[in-house]
XYZ file of C-alpha atoms in Angstrom:
608
model
C 135.557 65.521 125.250
C 134.798 64.937 128.905
C 132.257 62.626 130.529
C 129.812 64.419 132.720
C 129.666 63.064 136.273
C 125.954 62.709 136.102
C 126.123 60.631 133.018
C 128.882 58.481 134.518
C 126.808 57.728 137.597
C 123.668 56.955 135.538
C 124.827 54.859 132.633
C 127.761 53.031 134.144
C 126.097 52.749 137.521
C 122.966 51.375 135.956
C 124.648 49.128 133.459
C 127.901 48.046 134.939
C 127.648 48.404 138.729
C 129.649 45.871 140.719
C 131.517 44.621 137.750
C 135.127 43.687 138.375
C 137.457 45.719 136.239
C 138.589 43.965 133.109
C 141.961 42.361 133.408
C 144.554 43.764 131.035
C 147.534 41.970 132.592
C 146.882 38.610 131.036
C 149.657 37.014 129.088
C 149.730 38.252 125.505
C 148.597 35.537 123.203
C 148.092 35.542 119.430
C 145.268 33.046 119.858
C 142.917 35.451 121.591
C 141.875 36.151 125.184
C 142.355 33.873 128.145
C 139.012 33.314 129.596
C 138.176 32.018 133.056
C 135.382 29.467 133.072
C 135.385 28.622 136.699
C 133.603 31.809 137.788
C 129.859 31.406 138.090
C 128.942 34.428 140.079
C 127.023 37.407 138.645
C 129.146 39.475 136.294
C 127.307 42.629 137.141
C 124.271 43.383 139.228
C 123.142 46.521 137.429
C 121.320 46.997 134.222
C 122.983 44.323 132.175
C 123.600 41.845 134.956
C 124.032 38.294 133.700
C 125.452 35.094 135.080
C 128.302 33.490 133.096
C 128.153 29.848 132.383
C 130.095 27.203 130.573
C 127.876 27.330 127.515
C 128.182 31.115 127.100
C 131.929 31.369 127.438
C 134.041 28.821 125.854
C 137.646 28.684 126.963
C 140.310 28.430 124.415
C 143.033 25.876 124.656
C 146.427 27.373 125.100
C 149.010 25.720 122.781
C 151.836 24.074 124.597
C 154.239 23.977 121.666
C 155.321 26.958 119.576
C 155.148 25.965 115.938
C 154.224 27.037 112.435
C 151.812 24.912 110.562
C 149.906 25.198 107.271
C 146.315 24.452 106.660
C 145.627 23.824 102.993
C 142.315 24.489 101.412
C 141.596 23.236 97.944
C 138.812 23.455 95.498
C 138.032 21.406 92.484
C 139.339 22.886 89.320
C 137.601 20.324 87.072
C 134.919 21.518 84.687
C 131.894 19.227 84.593
C 130.529 18.070 81.269
C 127.402 19.761 79.934
C 124.291 18.569 81.828
C 126.281 16.812 84.561
C 126.687 17.943 88.085
C 129.472 16.166 89.972
C 128.579 14.541 93.222
C 131.517 15.977 95.055
C 130.502 18.929 97.143
C 133.962 20.508 96.659
C 133.013 21.420 93.106
C 130.974 24.330 94.350
C 133.326 25.277 97.149
C 134.055 29.018 96.996
C 137.015 29.017 99.394
C 140.147 30.594 98.023
C 142.919 27.974 97.369
C 145.699 28.970 99.683
C 147.882 27.911 102.500
C 147.388 29.743 105.759
C 150.284 30.368 108.110
C 149.542 31.166 111.688
C 151.534 33.543 113.796
C 153.265 31.545 116.544
C 156.376 32.279 118.459
C 159.229 30.762 116.464
C 162.255 29.338 118.235
C 165.267 31.577 118.150
C 168.115 30.380 116.004
C 171.710 31.298 116.821
C 172.962 31.092 113.272
C 170.544 33.838 111.999
C 171.594 37.480 112.059
C 169.373 39.815 114.135
C 166.801 41.617 111.966
C 166.959 45.374 111.419
C 164.839 47.795 113.310
C 162.487 48.396 110.362
C 162.079 44.612 109.820
C 161.220 44.135 113.509
C 158.603 46.859 113.340
C 156.922 45.293 110.353
C 157.033 41.881 112.083
C 155.376 43.373 115.166
C 152.610 45.017 113.091
C 152.041 41.813 111.073
C 151.675 39.845 114.328
C 148.577 41.849 115.151
C 146.628 39.621 112.743
C 146.462 35.964 113.885
C 147.276 34.359 110.502
C 147.830 35.125 106.856
C 147.213 33.406 103.573
C 150.112 33.100 101.151
C 148.145 35.166 98.636
C 148.283 38.665 97.305
C 145.574 41.324 96.810
C 145.676 40.727 93.041
C 144.967 37.003 93.511
C 141.998 37.718 95.734
C 140.608 40.177 93.191
C 141.031 37.594 90.433
C 139.258 35.055 92.728
C 136.315 37.389 93.190
C 135.973 37.821 89.489
C 135.990 34.067 88.875
C 135.076 32.263 92.174
C 135.471 28.713 90.791
C 138.799 29.553 89.028
C 137.752 27.964 85.743
C 139.808 30.498 83.839
C 136.950 31.754 81.677
C 137.654 34.627 79.361
C 136.549 37.926 80.878
C 133.538 39.642 79.347
C 134.275 42.203 76.626
C 133.400 45.376 78.495
C 132.056 47.573 79.704
C 135.202 49.689 79.938
C 135.642 53.076 81.626
C 137.187 55.563 79.275
C 137.977 59.201 79.970
C 138.077 61.758 77.256
C 141.365 63.540 76.579
C 139.757 66.387 74.684
C 141.154 69.702 75.687
C 138.878 72.409 77.070
C 139.342 76.015 77.713
C 138.626 76.246 81.423
C 140.378 79.457 82.166
C 137.179 81.334 82.902
C 137.070 84.548 84.672
C 137.614 83.758 88.384
C 137.331 87.317 89.733
C 134.865 90.091 89.056
C 134.956 93.283 91.047
C 131.779 94.584 92.488
C 130.584 97.130 89.907
C 128.127 98.554 92.387
C 129.347 101.232 94.741
C 126.569 100.369 97.291
C 128.293 100.417 100.712
C 125.679 98.032 102.071
C 126.683 95.289 99.676
C 130.400 95.880 100.474
C 129.529 95.550 104.193
C 127.854 92.135 103.411
C 130.963 90.910 101.709
C 133.077 92.078 104.637
C 130.813 90.357 107.153
C 130.975 87.121 105.128
C 134.771 87.347 104.950
C 135.012 87.846 108.741
C 132.728 84.840 109.360
C 134.732 82.602 107.059
C 138.087 83.547 108.620
C 136.569 82.986 112.102
C 135.457 79.501 111.082
C 138.969 78.652 110.029
C 140.587 79.946 113.183
C 137.956 79.053 115.810
C 135.547 76.536 114.314
C 133.452 76.139 117.464
C 132.505 79.781 117.700
C 130.363 79.970 114.556
C 128.181 77.462 112.683
C 127.792 76.847 108.991
C 124.157 77.975 108.923
C 125.194 81.467 109.922
C 127.821 81.586 107.187
C 125.360 80.314 104.612
C 122.759 82.890 105.579
C 125.357 85.694 105.181
C 126.080 84.363 101.679
C 122.378 84.172 100.751
C 121.944 87.782 101.827
C 124.068 88.899 98.849
C 122.283 89.779 95.579
C 122.050 86.775 93.226
C 124.348 85.319 92.046
C 126.366 85.953 95.193
C 129.665 84.491 93.889
C 130.069 87.403 91.465
C 130.424 89.745 94.456
C 133.183 87.698 96.014
C 136.875 87.739 95.021
C 138.331 84.387 93.924
C 140.136 83.786 97.220
C 137.012 84.339 99.384
C 134.951 82.154 97.020
C 137.359 79.220 97.441
C 137.506 79.820 101.161
C 133.643 79.769 101.363
C 133.471 76.411 99.563
C 136.185 75.040 101.829
C 134.382 76.122 104.950
C 131.065 74.629 103.810
C 132.841 71.378 103.180
C 134.069 71.333 106.832
C 131.219 69.314 108.259
C 131.559 66.314 110.566
C 128.214 64.801 109.571
C 127.302 64.794 105.938
C 123.528 64.945 105.619
C 121.071 66.130 102.995
C 121.026 69.645 104.554
C 124.809 70.101 104.323
C 124.840 68.517 100.863
C 122.221 70.913 99.459
C 123.943 73.886 101.112
C 127.243 73.026 99.432
C 125.709 72.237 95.999
C 123.842 75.568 96.148
C 127.088 77.487 96.091
C 128.610 75.118 93.517
C 125.596 75.742 91.195
C 126.074 79.518 91.466
C 129.781 79.111 90.610
C 129.023 77.031 87.501
C 126.081 79.201 86.347
C 128.376 82.249 86.630
C 130.909 80.796 84.293
C 133.544 80.403 87.054
C 135.727 77.363 87.577
C 136.035 74.773 90.401
C 139.362 73.457 91.737
C 140.037 69.715 91.948
C 139.615 70.002 95.717
C 136.078 71.461 95.306
C 135.166 68.787 92.705
C 136.301 66.041 95.101
C 134.362 67.616 97.999
C 131.222 67.702 95.826
C 131.639 63.979 95.007
C 132.017 63.188 98.685
C 128.816 65.028 99.502
C 126.967 63.343 96.614
C 128.055 59.866 97.779
C 127.987 60.105 101.587
C 125.075 62.387 102.534
C 122.959 59.282 103.353
C 123.630 56.646 105.977
C 123.808 53.808 103.430
C 125.008 54.365 99.857
C 122.905 53.000 97.009
C 122.945 52.970 93.232
C 121.620 56.520 93.171
C 124.752 57.890 95.040
C 127.025 55.852 92.779
C 125.414 57.454 89.620
C 125.665 60.929 91.169
C 129.387 60.482 91.947
C 130.128 59.027 88.429
C 128.140 61.902 86.834
C 130.329 64.490 88.661
C 133.467 62.607 87.715
C 132.500 62.614 83.984
C 131.589 66.327 84.163
C 134.835 67.222 85.845
C 137.013 65.448 83.345
C 135.108 65.861 80.028
C 133.331 69.185 80.502
C 135.792 71.047 82.771
C 139.017 69.349 81.605
C 140.235 68.658 85.146
C 141.904 65.253 85.532
C 141.040 63.062 88.468
C 143.484 62.578 91.284
C 144.118 59.686 93.714
C 141.565 61.321 96.141
C 138.966 61.173 93.347
C 139.448 57.472 92.777
C 139.415 56.745 96.432
C 135.971 58.463 96.802
C 134.580 56.524 93.761
C 135.991 53.201 95.009
C 134.566 53.797 98.487
C 131.029 54.611 97.328
C 130.981 51.742 94.759
C 132.024 49.244 97.460
C 129.530 50.400 100.042
C 126.757 50.280 97.476
C 127.549 46.706 96.632
C 128.826 47.501 93.116
C 131.926 45.374 93.444
C 132.484 44.970 89.689
C 132.477 48.759 89.283
C 134.777 49.055 92.304
C 137.268 46.709 90.605
C 137.095 48.710 87.376
C 137.820 51.897 89.272
C 140.716 50.069 90.997
C 142.175 49.055 87.667
C 141.606 52.543 86.189
C 143.593 54.024 89.053
C 146.455 51.555 88.561
C 146.468 52.236 84.780
C 146.891 55.963 85.429
C 149.950 55.291 87.578
C 148.634 56.574 90.899
C 150.496 55.201 93.919
C 148.524 53.964 96.901
C 148.413 56.010 100.068
C 146.753 55.516 103.458
C 143.217 56.121 102.228
C 143.482 53.599 99.443
C 144.883 50.825 101.688
C 142.144 51.301 104.278
C 139.505 51.390 101.598
C 140.846 48.107 100.183
C 140.610 46.414 103.564
C 137.061 47.633 103.908
C 136.255 46.422 100.393
C 137.290 42.842 101.235
C 135.340 43.111 104.511
C 132.152 43.984 102.615
C 132.844 40.942 100.400
C 133.224 38.821 103.587
C 136.632 37.753 102.311
C 138.715 37.508 105.457
C 141.719 36.268 103.450
C 141.584 39.377 101.379
C 141.396 41.480 104.554
C 144.620 39.926 105.730
C 146.249 40.366 102.361
C 145.255 44.017 102.105
C 146.504 44.675 105.696
C 149.779 42.931 104.986
C 150.245 45.027 101.861
C 149.615 48.200 103.881
C 152.293 47.206 106.380
C 154.743 46.246 103.599
C 154.078 49.600 101.936
C 155.460 51.423 105.000
C 152.105 53.054 106.027
C 151.554 53.967 109.664
C 149.088 51.601 111.385
C 146.688 53.196 113.869
C 143.199 52.574 115.316
C 141.432 53.369 112.063
C 143.249 50.650 110.074
C 142.760 48.156 112.897
C 139.061 48.998 113.216
C 138.685 48.275 109.498
C 140.294 44.913 110.057
C 137.926 44.187 112.980
C 134.970 45.092 110.879
C 136.060 42.776 108.103
C 136.613 39.824 110.538
C 133.212 40.378 112.189
C 131.525 40.531 108.756
C 133.221 37.241 107.788
C 132.213 35.475 110.930
C 135.724 35.296 112.461
C 134.886 36.664 115.934
C 137.956 35.115 117.488
C 140.298 36.852 115.059
C 138.475 40.144 115.647
C 138.802 39.756 119.428
C 142.489 38.897 118.944
C 143.045 42.256 117.166
C 141.006 43.966 119.912
C 143.294 42.502 122.587
C 146.332 43.855 120.750
C 144.769 47.281 120.703
C 144.190 47.032 124.488
C 147.784 46.038 125.098
C 149.030 49.022 123.079
C 146.915 51.349 125.259
C 148.671 50.245 128.498
C 151.615 52.556 127.923
C 149.444 55.609 127.386
C 148.800 57.431 130.618
C 146.299 59.898 129.143
C 144.538 59.630 125.805
C 143.998 62.797 123.812
C 140.568 64.013 122.862
C 139.943 62.487 119.483
C 137.246 64.653 117.906
C 136.574 65.193 114.206
C 139.033 68.068 113.653
C 141.733 66.418 115.685
C 141.323 63.126 113.786
C 141.643 64.831 110.440
C 144.963 66.486 111.524
C 146.214 63.201 112.874
C 145.526 61.512 109.497
C 147.423 64.178 107.641
C 150.421 63.795 110.065
C 150.417 60.008 109.627
C 150.474 60.409 105.840
C 153.383 62.802 106.155
C 155.144 60.259 108.444
C 154.654 57.514 105.922
C 156.009 59.586 103.121
C 159.104 60.446 105.071
C 159.475 56.853 106.290
C 159.528 55.567 102.745
C 162.468 57.886 102.025
C 164.248 57.190 105.296
C 163.319 53.702 106.469
C 165.234 54.001 109.690
C 162.812 56.639 110.976
C 159.680 54.543 110.358
C 159.805 52.702 113.767
C 159.977 56.112 115.517
C 156.940 57.395 113.658
C 155.030 54.196 114.338
C 155.476 54.659 118.056
C 153.601 57.955 117.829
C 150.463 56.396 116.327
C 147.529 55.622 118.559
C 146.446 51.993 118.379
C 144.199 51.946 121.420
C 140.468 51.213 121.178
C 138.314 54.218 120.363
C 134.623 54.976 119.932
C 134.479 53.278 116.577
C 135.970 50.085 117.984
C 133.284 49.738 120.587
C 130.626 50.764 118.125
C 131.590 47.801 115.895
C 131.838 45.375 118.764
C 128.590 46.433 120.590
C 126.636 46.443 117.257
C 127.825 42.927 116.491
C 127.567 41.281 119.867
C 124.607 43.299 121.091
C 122.297 44.132 118.142
C 123.283 41.285 115.854
C 123.984 38.320 118.174
C 122.362 39.395 121.432
C 125.214 38.433 123.717
C 124.480 40.353 126.880
C 127.724 39.339 128.684
C 129.951 40.581 125.856
C 128.004 43.804 125.570
C 128.411 44.485 129.311
C 132.162 43.701 129.040
C 132.695 46.202 126.247
C 130.667 48.899 128.040
C 132.841 48.365 131.063
C 136.055 48.667 129.108
C 134.842 51.806 127.476
C 135.008 53.504 130.874
C 138.415 51.965 131.537
C 139.921 53.412 128.355
C 138.182 56.840 128.862
C 136.020 56.496 125.767
C 133.072 58.891 126.259
C 129.488 57.813 125.684
C 128.015 58.613 122.366
C 124.645 58.440 120.632
C 125.802 55.545 118.525
C 126.294 53.395 121.597
C 122.816 54.161 122.889
C 121.408 53.461 119.364
C 123.078 50.047 119.369
C 121.683 49.241 122.884
C 118.117 50.219 121.956
C 118.370 48.160 118.795
C 119.479 45.206 120.837
C 116.450 45.543 123.217
C 114.114 45.886 120.269
C 115.498 42.767 118.544
C 116.278 40.429 121.428
C 113.961 41.661 124.189
C 110.785 40.043 125.254
C 109.445 37.602 127.830
C 112.125 35.412 129.365
C 115.004 37.358 127.726
C 118.107 38.669 129.539
C 117.336 41.965 127.817
C 114.622 42.707 130.351
C 112.257 45.683 130.796
C 114.052 46.934 133.925
C 117.370 47.101 132.029
C 115.728 48.964 129.229
C 114.285 51.561 131.720
C 117.737 52.093 133.228
C 119.247 52.704 129.725
C 116.334 55.097 128.893
C 116.883 57.056 132.096
C 120.643 57.277 131.367
C 119.934 58.475 127.860
C 117.650 61.272 129.099
C 120.217 62.304 131.720
C 122.839 62.602 128.958
C 120.478 64.676 126.836
C 119.653 67.081 129.724
C 123.337 67.512 130.422
C 124.014 68.402 126.688
C 126.670 65.676 126.229
C 128.607 65.751 122.972
C 127.394 63.493 120.174
C 123.904 63.059 121.690
C 120.767 64.246 119.899
C 117.392 62.814 119.032
C 117.114 61.723 115.427
C 114.415 59.710 113.575
C 116.622 56.664 113.758
C 117.094 56.946 117.517
C 113.346 57.571 118.110
C 112.375 54.589 115.992
C 114.815 52.328 117.852
C 113.548 53.524 121.253
C 109.819 52.981 120.299
C 110.579 49.558 118.957
C 112.371 48.608 122.163
C 109.547 49.752 124.404
C 107.021 48.047 122.197
C 108.412 44.738 123.404
C 107.424 45.491 127.067
C 105.265 48.564 127.429
C 101.553 49.178 127.263
C 99.844 51.685 124.998
C 99.896 54.471 127.717
C 103.588 53.828 128.370
C 104.400 54.006 124.670
C 102.611 57.383 124.430
C 104.497 58.640 127.455
C 107.852 57.778 125.820
C 106.748 59.385 122.591
C 105.761 62.547 124.442
C 109.128 62.691 126.181
C 110.906 62.323 122.831
C 108.744 64.937 121.220
C 109.516 67.468 123.880
C 113.215 67.098 123.371
C 113.716 66.622 119.657
C 114.436 69.270 117.033
C 112.881 67.751 113.928
C 111.500 69.536 110.920
C 107.776 69.191 110.135
C 108.299 66.397 107.618
C 110.260 64.207 110.054
C 107.828 65.039 112.844
C 104.926 63.793 110.679
C 106.976 60.676 109.826
C 107.412 59.864 113.533
C 103.664 60.350 114.115
C 102.904 57.854 111.307
C 105.548 55.437 112.754
C 103.865 55.640 116.152
C 100.510 54.790 114.644
C 102.086 51.861 112.847
C 103.462 50.490 116.149
C 100.164 50.933 118.037
C 98.171 49.228 115.284
C 100.583 46.307 114.951
C 98.811 42.983 115.785
C 101.840 41.783 117.763
C 101.878 44.907 119.898
C 98.125 44.550 120.657
C 98.580 40.982 121.837
C 101.528 41.920 124.023
C 99.772 44.947 125.423
C 96.751 42.825 126.475
C 99.051 40.337 128.138
C 100.858 43.085 130.074
C 97.519 44.685 131.207
C 96.279 41.275 132.387
C 99.487 40.730 134.300
C 99.227 44.190 135.941
C 95.619 43.439 137.098
C 96.694 40.183 138.611
C 99.442 42.008 140.616
C 96.970 44.644 141.813
């Protein structure tokens, strides 16, 4: 994925002009980044130009002695009598009782034998995290079930039970076309050619064309397809980078035809259906959890197909993202009781689970368990760790992991294009490496060297969303935008969305997120759209964020001009277009916008 020259001049020239390149040659430190506090000049003079100060950048003290120390955290385990609340505030302390060991350089000892190569690799991977608690994943799960550790008896149920009743699922999977109509045979042949083309050259044909070829067959179309082509069609329809309601309905339309025709689905097709049912929206809720559980129950009880480790990973992921943590623990225990071994997906999902619970100790324990299990650590696992640290309020630990990722990128002269298809293939290769490394431990260090641990788009998306949209730290946001260019990370719509959200939340009179900087970002976004950059399109979320940002500064006429520009470029259906029209009316009728608009008009008249 290349960056267009026009985009490069517009966005980085507007945002990050005259910024000194970030220093990557600082001394590696497990305590974070060495910051210079003596520089008071402008960091950048373009769009996001700010002036650093002592209050915005706090230097960290560099330890002078290498040591290992333990910080003990205790909570009260006493149970108060009925009707009495103890005066000690530690009674309600929800911190996990553990001792934390920080990673410092230990002095070499001459009487200790040198560690093996595999041990050194694990030590290097474990040093990416600044400190660990002497706790396991099971202890953290027990703590989440009983935060005060009063050892209450668990509630009797509910329990997840899967029926073992046998079912005759050997339905007819192939039915020859009884019609001798050559036109129908030609339709099937055209569909087969389109499916094979999608497998071999995915970019040459889109899924809408394949689906239209299928809908052209007489209903139900699956009865005119041989079993192999039917499974290939479902596999192709599941190859979508962005799961949305349209792709979900398209896939379930074919699945419904298969079920109504008395044909069977494979375990891969069931898992794909669960993935669509739980991830077709941006934020999973109880509705998506119920849909995934319904498909799981239908798969096992009605079709007689037992769930695999992939099934449990999908269920655990959607339950965690929907905030159903008790259900996620039950799914976790059900997976263990069935004897499934953890793979890469499960370890990463467990790290993400503790991040959603804002349990940074659990994040460290899950990451440590992943390393000890011999899994290959790459940018995806480290991004999950950064997300957990940011959610738990440990920005310094997140920046420490980010610095380690930057150091690992120094040896890479050129980074490969990490698109959706490439990332899926990389994940499969890493899982194969981990499987071989568990059988031959001496080969694990060689496999780990092939993994990419450098920052990618998701890394900067997490950091810019946190420091820009959530905190409003303009200096940090400008730094990460600058380093994106350094590590050849192309611009993406998610970065523009985070910037517009930051302007809409932190902009206004007297703010560093000024109107001139917003105009520069807006011009850069339009240039990227006109150049057809990858990953850039106008959605309802993007349009809403842009209108909210301009509502902080613009007048009524300027808001209408921005809306007209968006409308001329978007490709929305009538329902979403009407939604955006209603949203525009809501902004123009907001009392806060009317007051701000009058103030801007008065200021313009004074200038005239």
